[in-house]
Amino acid sequence: MKRKVITALLAATMVASLAVGCGNKGGDSKSDSSKSSSSDEITIGFSQVGAESDWRTANSESMKSTFSEKNGYKLIFDDAQQKQENQITAIRNFIQQDVDYIVLAPVTETGWDTVLKEAKDADIPVIIVDRMIDVSDDSLYTAWVGSNFKMEGQKACEWLKAYADAKGMKDVNIAHIQGTIGASAQIGRTEGLEAAAKEYGWNIVAQQTGEFTQAKGQEVMESMLKQHDNINVVYCENDNEAFGAIDAIEAAGKTVGPDGDILVMSFDTTNAGLTDTLSGKIICDTECNPLHGPRVEEIIKKLEDGKDVDKKAYVEEEMFAYDDTVKSVKVDDKDYAVTKITQEIIDKRAY
Ligand code: GZL
């Protein structure tokens, strides 16, 4: 139940018990104090996309470790298994349970207006995390925190342009394994690639969703290799697709890496992704930081204190590569460093 209601009931009870207490001196304020401790707990309903990738696992862990009972929260965690209808059901359940806040990591951008209107009518603030939503009325959510996915794609493509020029690659023939179609991460990373391909005359020989999973990434890569023998770059929209693509490429008797047949690019910079970057199996990995727990908590704490919060908050992110052929990239007149990956860096990173 929402704390505000408990607090109001508590106040009424305390007034009543004080009145009774005065009359018969028997008022027992302990039960109120025990209620007051539970009323301090903030209940959060979190609708998570699923468990499709290492990135998602790290994101869920960040939310669970931040919104722990020890930290004063009750977290109701729902895994939607990458289905929007499950997220909509979860949000309705959170409304029924009268949570204090709803946090939504939306699987795709559209289709949220109706259920978020129900949350608004129930006076429950909604915080969007990670991917963005496309709604007719942006008062349907209080705040969003996540990545600039188009920027991620632009940075990765500026790296590829500089790398291809440095290595004298005449033709750039790209197999494009997209993320979940309609997810902001897919939309932005695809936008970045398609614009660069047009500008630099690259050839996107194949384009298909790998649903951000290793299994689908491998299946799609197998199919693309059967249909095209000129692929020399694979642009995977997350690490797990890259893992699957690498397996498929090697199973087809081809090689990956700086001296191989195919360069594999990726996003997320998970521990496993950067380990593959250290070996060159992934040649460049663009960060997408999943550690949103503390960022969402900062928003909630401000709201609890009656302070204003930014409607949108973008996360700063880095780039890592197998070598230092390309030391930095420029996007919209701003320079972004590209760091040659080392085991020490991997060991120090939080995910
Ligand atoms: C990006 C996130 C994407 C990751 C994938 O913010 O939405 O979804 O890049 C994850 O690994 O599945």
XYZ file of C-alpha atoms and ligand atoms in Angstrom:
363
model
C 0.000 0.000 0.000
C 1.211 3.526 -0.776
C 3.014 5.133 2.143
C 0.998 8.354 1.859
C -2.204 6.446 2.661
C -0.535 4.585 5.549
C 0.868 7.832 6.889
C -2.573 9.500 6.774
C -4.153 6.478 8.509
C -1.316 6.511 11.010
C -1.858 10.181 11.805
C -5.585 9.574 12.294
C -4.840 6.558 14.489
C -2.342 8.505 16.566
C -4.805 11.366 17.097
C -7.512 8.868 18.028
C -5.180 6.894 20.342
C -3.925 10.097 21.969
C -7.557 11.075 22.571
C -8.289 7.563 23.921
C -4.970 7.573 25.763
C -5.855 10.853 27.467
C -9.216 9.381 28.467
C -7.994 6.033 29.771
C -4.192 6.468 29.779
C -4.051 3.113 28.074
C -3.116 4.277 24.583
C -0.308 2.063 23.301
C 1.857 4.218 21.005
C 4.298 1.234 20.322
C 2.009 -0.169 17.656
C 2.077 3.247 15.993
C 5.871 3.394 16.057
C 6.064 -0.148 14.645
C 3.623 0.993 11.921
C 5.667 4.156 11.393
C 8.821 2.074 10.613
C 6.961 0.010 7.992
C 5.348 3.176 6.603
C 8.855 4.561 5.972
C 9.532 1.729 3.498
C 9.205 2.856 -0.133
C 7.509 0.271 -2.338
C 8.697 0.127 -5.937
C 7.184 -1.907 -8.740
C 9.877 -2.572 -11.367
C 8.887 -3.977 -14.761
C 12.084 -5.361 -16.341
C 12.315 -6.302 -20.042
C 13.613 -9.814 -19.433
C 16.926 -11.649 -19.018
C 17.984 -11.716 -22.687
C 21.559 -10.494 -22.272
C 24.521 -10.011 -19.953
C 23.693 -6.306 -20.037
C 20.166 -6.967 -18.809
C 21.461 -9.192 -16.006
C 23.789 -6.419 -14.839
C 20.927 -3.919 -15.074
C 18.634 -6.112 -12.952
C 21.382 -6.675 -10.391
C 21.974 -2.928 -10.133
C 18.280 -2.308 -9.455
C 17.960 -5.166 -6.947
C 21.085 -4.199 -4.983
C 20.012 -0.548 -4.847
C 16.356 -1.092 -3.905
C 17.014 -3.585 -1.128
C 15.143 -3.944 2.154
C 18.351 -2.928 3.940
C 18.235 0.373 2.020
C 14.612 0.959 3.023
C 12.805 -0.313 -0.046
C 10.368 -3.043 -0.956
C 11.099 -3.976 -4.594
C 8.463 -5.877 -6.547
C 10.474 -7.184 -9.529
C 8.727 -8.491 -12.645
C 10.575 -10.151 -15.576
C 8.461 -9.655 -18.728
C 10.424 -12.174 -20.827
C 10.717 -9.530 -23.577
C 6.920 -9.285 -24.013
C 5.163 -5.925 -23.805
C 1.878 -7.528 -22.778
C 3.592 -8.912 -19.687
C 4.909 -5.456 -18.822
C 1.428 -3.959 -19.164
C 0.023 -6.682 -16.871
C 2.810 -6.036 -14.353
C 2.117 -2.283 -14.325
C -1.591 -2.965 -13.677
C -0.634 -5.254 -10.801
C 1.605 -2.548 -9.369
C -1.337 -0.114 -9.552
C -3.554 -2.672 -7.774
C -0.899 -3.006 -5.073
C -0.798 0.787 -4.798
C 3.013 0.996 -4.949
C 4.769 4.284 -4.294
C 6.670 4.291 -7.608
C 6.574 2.364 -10.862
C 9.891 1.892 -12.696
C 9.588 0.688 -16.291
C 12.376 -0.594 -18.549
C 10.277 -0.645 -21.745
C 10.893 -3.446 -24.252
C 9.830 -1.167 -27.121
C 9.004 2.525 -27.467
C 5.303 2.474 -28.379
C 2.088 1.112 -26.841
C 2.338 2.620 -23.336
C -0.211 5.468 -23.342
C -3.219 3.553 -21.967
C -1.521 1.786 -19.055
C 0.535 4.828 -18.076
C -2.682 6.893 -18.021
C -4.019 4.339 -15.516
C -0.894 4.848 -13.388
C -1.294 8.624 -13.623
C -4.967 8.374 -12.605
C -3.812 6.299 -9.605
C -1.367 9.094 -8.722
C 1.674 6.778 -8.982
C 4.833 8.395 -10.446
C 6.413 6.425 -13.302
C 10.162 6.470 -13.948
C 11.397 5.135 -17.296
C 14.830 3.506 -17.338
C 17.131 2.453 -20.199
C 15.095 2.533 -23.424
C 12.748 5.450 -24.155
C 8.981 5.474 -24.663
C 7.046 7.328 -27.357
C 3.821 8.646 -25.753
C 1.321 11.325 -26.816
C 1.617 13.097 -23.443
C 4.988 13.203 -21.694
C 3.289 13.916 -18.362
C 2.603 10.160 -18.358
C 6.096 9.684 -16.957
C 8.009 11.719 -14.402
C 11.597 11.082 -15.536
C 13.760 8.972 -17.874
C 17.379 7.907 -17.433
C 19.307 6.001 -20.089
C 21.725 6.128 -22.990
C 21.933 8.141 -26.181
C 21.684 5.198 -28.527
C 22.058 7.154 -31.754
C 25.250 8.679 -30.340
C 26.481 5.161 -29.537
C 25.909 4.176 -33.155
C 27.564 7.338 -34.477
C 30.650 6.831 -32.295
C 30.971 3.188 -33.392
C 30.674 4.153 -37.056
C 33.188 6.980 -36.783
C 35.553 4.404 -35.298
C 34.902 2.056 -38.255
C 35.502 4.861 -40.768
C 38.848 5.777 -39.193
C 39.870 2.119 -38.794
C 38.929 1.184 -42.371
C 40.876 4.183 -43.715
C 43.919 3.352 -41.563
C 43.873 -0.272 -42.737
C 43.278 0.643 -46.373
C 40.007 -1.323 -46.538
C 38.760 -0.724 -50.086
C 35.269 -2.135 -49.558
C 33.259 -2.220 -46.313
C 30.572 -4.911 -46.673
C 28.514 -5.028 -43.488
C 26.285 -7.709 -41.997
C 23.973 -5.820 -39.634
C 22.516 -7.816 -36.719
C 19.943 -5.537 -35.131
C 18.555 -5.575 -31.607
C 14.881 -6.049 -30.714
C 12.991 -4.141 -33.400
C 11.339 -1.049 -31.933
C 13.634 -0.848 -28.903
C 15.346 2.543 -28.551
C 18.744 0.830 -28.513
C 17.964 -0.795 -31.866
C 16.475 2.353 -33.359
C 19.447 4.529 -32.383
C 22.244 2.118 -33.224
C 20.617 1.318 -36.575
C 20.146 5.023 -37.332
C 23.849 5.609 -36.667
C 24.916 2.815 -39.006
C 22.523 3.613 -41.840
C 23.526 7.292 -41.871
C 27.253 6.419 -41.869
C 26.831 3.783 -44.587
C 25.153 6.385 -46.789
C 27.799 9.022 -46.043
C 30.826 6.759 -46.472
C 29.548 4.492 -49.264
C 29.523 1.316 -47.178
C 27.504 -1.668 -48.341
C 25.021 -3.118 -45.813
C 24.734 -6.544 -47.456
C 22.305 -7.989 -44.890
C 20.171 -6.643 -42.056
C 18.116 -8.711 -39.588
C 17.197 -8.688 -35.900
C 19.133 -10.867 -33.513
C 16.733 -9.878 -30.674
C 19.731 -8.974 -28.473
C 20.312 -12.696 -27.801
C 23.305 -14.993 -28.463
C 21.221 -17.800 -29.933
C 19.416 -15.579 -32.420
C 22.646 -13.751 -33.241
C 24.292 -17.048 -34.160
C 21.290 -18.209 -36.225
C 21.118 -14.935 -38.166
C 24.884 -14.884 -38.794
C 24.789 -18.477 -40.110
C 22.075 -17.497 -42.563
C 23.865 -14.317 -43.684
C 27.121 -16.216 -44.296
C 25.269 -18.716 -46.498
C 23.890 -15.879 -48.626
C 26.887 -13.527 -48.810
C 30.584 -14.337 -49.260
C 31.860 -10.740 -49.189
C 31.058 -9.814 -45.569
C 34.109 -8.203 -43.920
C 32.378 -6.381 -41.032
C 29.590 -7.512 -38.675
C 27.824 -4.732 -36.733
C 26.140 -6.410 -33.752
C 23.832 -4.247 -31.660
C 24.890 -5.953 -28.429
C 27.566 -8.276 -27.000
C 25.390 -11.379 -26.857
C 24.619 -11.142 -30.572
C 28.363 -10.740 -31.149
C 29.113 -13.925 -29.192
C 26.657 -15.825 -31.380
C 27.975 -14.235 -34.580
C 31.575 -15.155 -33.714
C 30.546 -18.782 -33.105
C 28.792 -18.859 -36.481
C 31.718 -17.268 -38.339
C 34.249 -19.692 -36.857
C 31.934 -22.660 -37.477
C 31.834 -21.582 -41.142
C 35.621 -21.853 -41.280
C 36.207 -18.098 -41.354
C 38.239 -16.044 -38.893
C 37.532 -12.907 -36.869
C 39.914 -10.228 -35.585
C 42.371 -7.621 -36.891
C 44.071 -10.112 -39.225
C 41.003 -12.222 -39.875
C 38.334 -12.373 -42.557
C 35.731 -10.432 -40.569
C 35.772 -7.565 -38.035
C 33.073 -7.931 -35.372
C 31.800 -4.718 -33.732
C 29.534 -4.647 -30.685
C 27.790 -2.594 -27.982
C 27.380 -2.987 -24.201
C 31.025 -3.557 -23.050
C 30.014 -6.313 -20.655
C 32.807 -8.266 -18.978
C 32.501 -11.056 -21.543
C 32.316 -8.548 -24.387
C 35.490 -6.777 -23.287
C 37.227 -10.128 -22.806
C 36.515 -10.843 -26.471
C 37.760 -7.338 -27.315
C 41.037 -8.108 -25.491
C 41.573 -11.065 -27.852
C 40.431 -9.118 -30.923
C 37.434 -11.378 -31.533
C 35.435 -8.196 -31.008
C 37.429 -5.377 -32.605
C 35.510 -2.464 -31.040
C 32.945 -2.416 -28.208
C 30.927 0.750 -27.505
C 29.749 1.168 -23.921
C 26.112 1.146 -22.886
C 26.126 1.439 -19.123
C 23.525 -0.745 -17.309
C 24.111 0.427 -13.734
C 20.909 2.450 -13.477
C 19.978 1.509 -9.884
C 21.744 4.440 -8.194
C 20.555 6.832 -10.918
C 16.904 5.847 -10.371
C 17.362 6.068 -6.594
C 18.676 9.623 -6.958
C 15.504 10.541 -8.846
C 13.275 8.919 -6.208
C 15.101 10.615 -3.335
C 14.610 14.008 -4.996
C 10.913 13.282 -5.520
C 10.595 12.192 -1.895
C 12.118 15.525 -0.873
C 9.677 17.404 -3.106
C 12.483 18.521 -5.428
C 12.299 18.862 -9.214
C 13.929 16.189 -11.358
C 15.258 16.341 -14.925
C 12.789 14.911 -17.403
C 15.649 13.192 -19.243
C 19.124 12.239 -18.000
C 21.709 10.762 -20.379
C 24.512 8.540 -19.133
C 28.154 9.277 -20.071
C 29.710 6.310 -21.889
C 33.123 5.211 -23.192
C 34.518 3.180 -26.120
C 36.994 0.316 -26.079
C 38.949 -1.327 -28.904
C 41.366 -4.208 -29.430
C 44.181 -1.834 -30.391
C 44.946 1.887 -30.566
C 44.697 2.297 -34.319
C 41.919 4.810 -33.604
C 42.526 6.862 -30.468
C 39.432 9.061 -30.595
C 36.346 9.791 -32.658
C 34.462 13.042 -33.297
C 30.659 13.243 -33.256
C 28.815 16.595 -33.485
C 32.127 18.443 -33.032
C 32.856 16.658 -29.736
C 35.769 14.238 -29.299
C 35.334 10.862 -27.602
C 38.336 8.823 -26.497
C 38.744 5.216 -27.645
C 40.599 3.142 -25.051
C 42.760 0.146 -25.966
C 41.363 -2.577 -23.680
C 43.535 -4.279 -21.046
C 42.843 -7.003 -18.492
C 43.403 -4.422 -15.764
C 40.571 -2.259 -17.120
C 38.274 -5.289 -17.340
C 39.079 -6.294 -13.756
C 38.317 -2.808 -12.465
C 34.955 -2.405 -14.184
C 31.766 -2.938 -12.196
C 30.011 -5.169 -14.782
C 20.506 -0.907 -24.061
C 19.632 -2.071 -23.712
C 19.924 -3.200 -24.623
C 21.349 -3.726 -24.507
C 21.114 -5.164 -24.743
O 20.276 0.122 -23.193
O 18.275 -1.729 -23.833
O 19.051 -4.264 -24.282
O 22.226 -3.139 -25.434
C 19.855 -5.394 -23.926
O 22.137 -6.015 -24.314
O 19.273 -6.593 -24.236
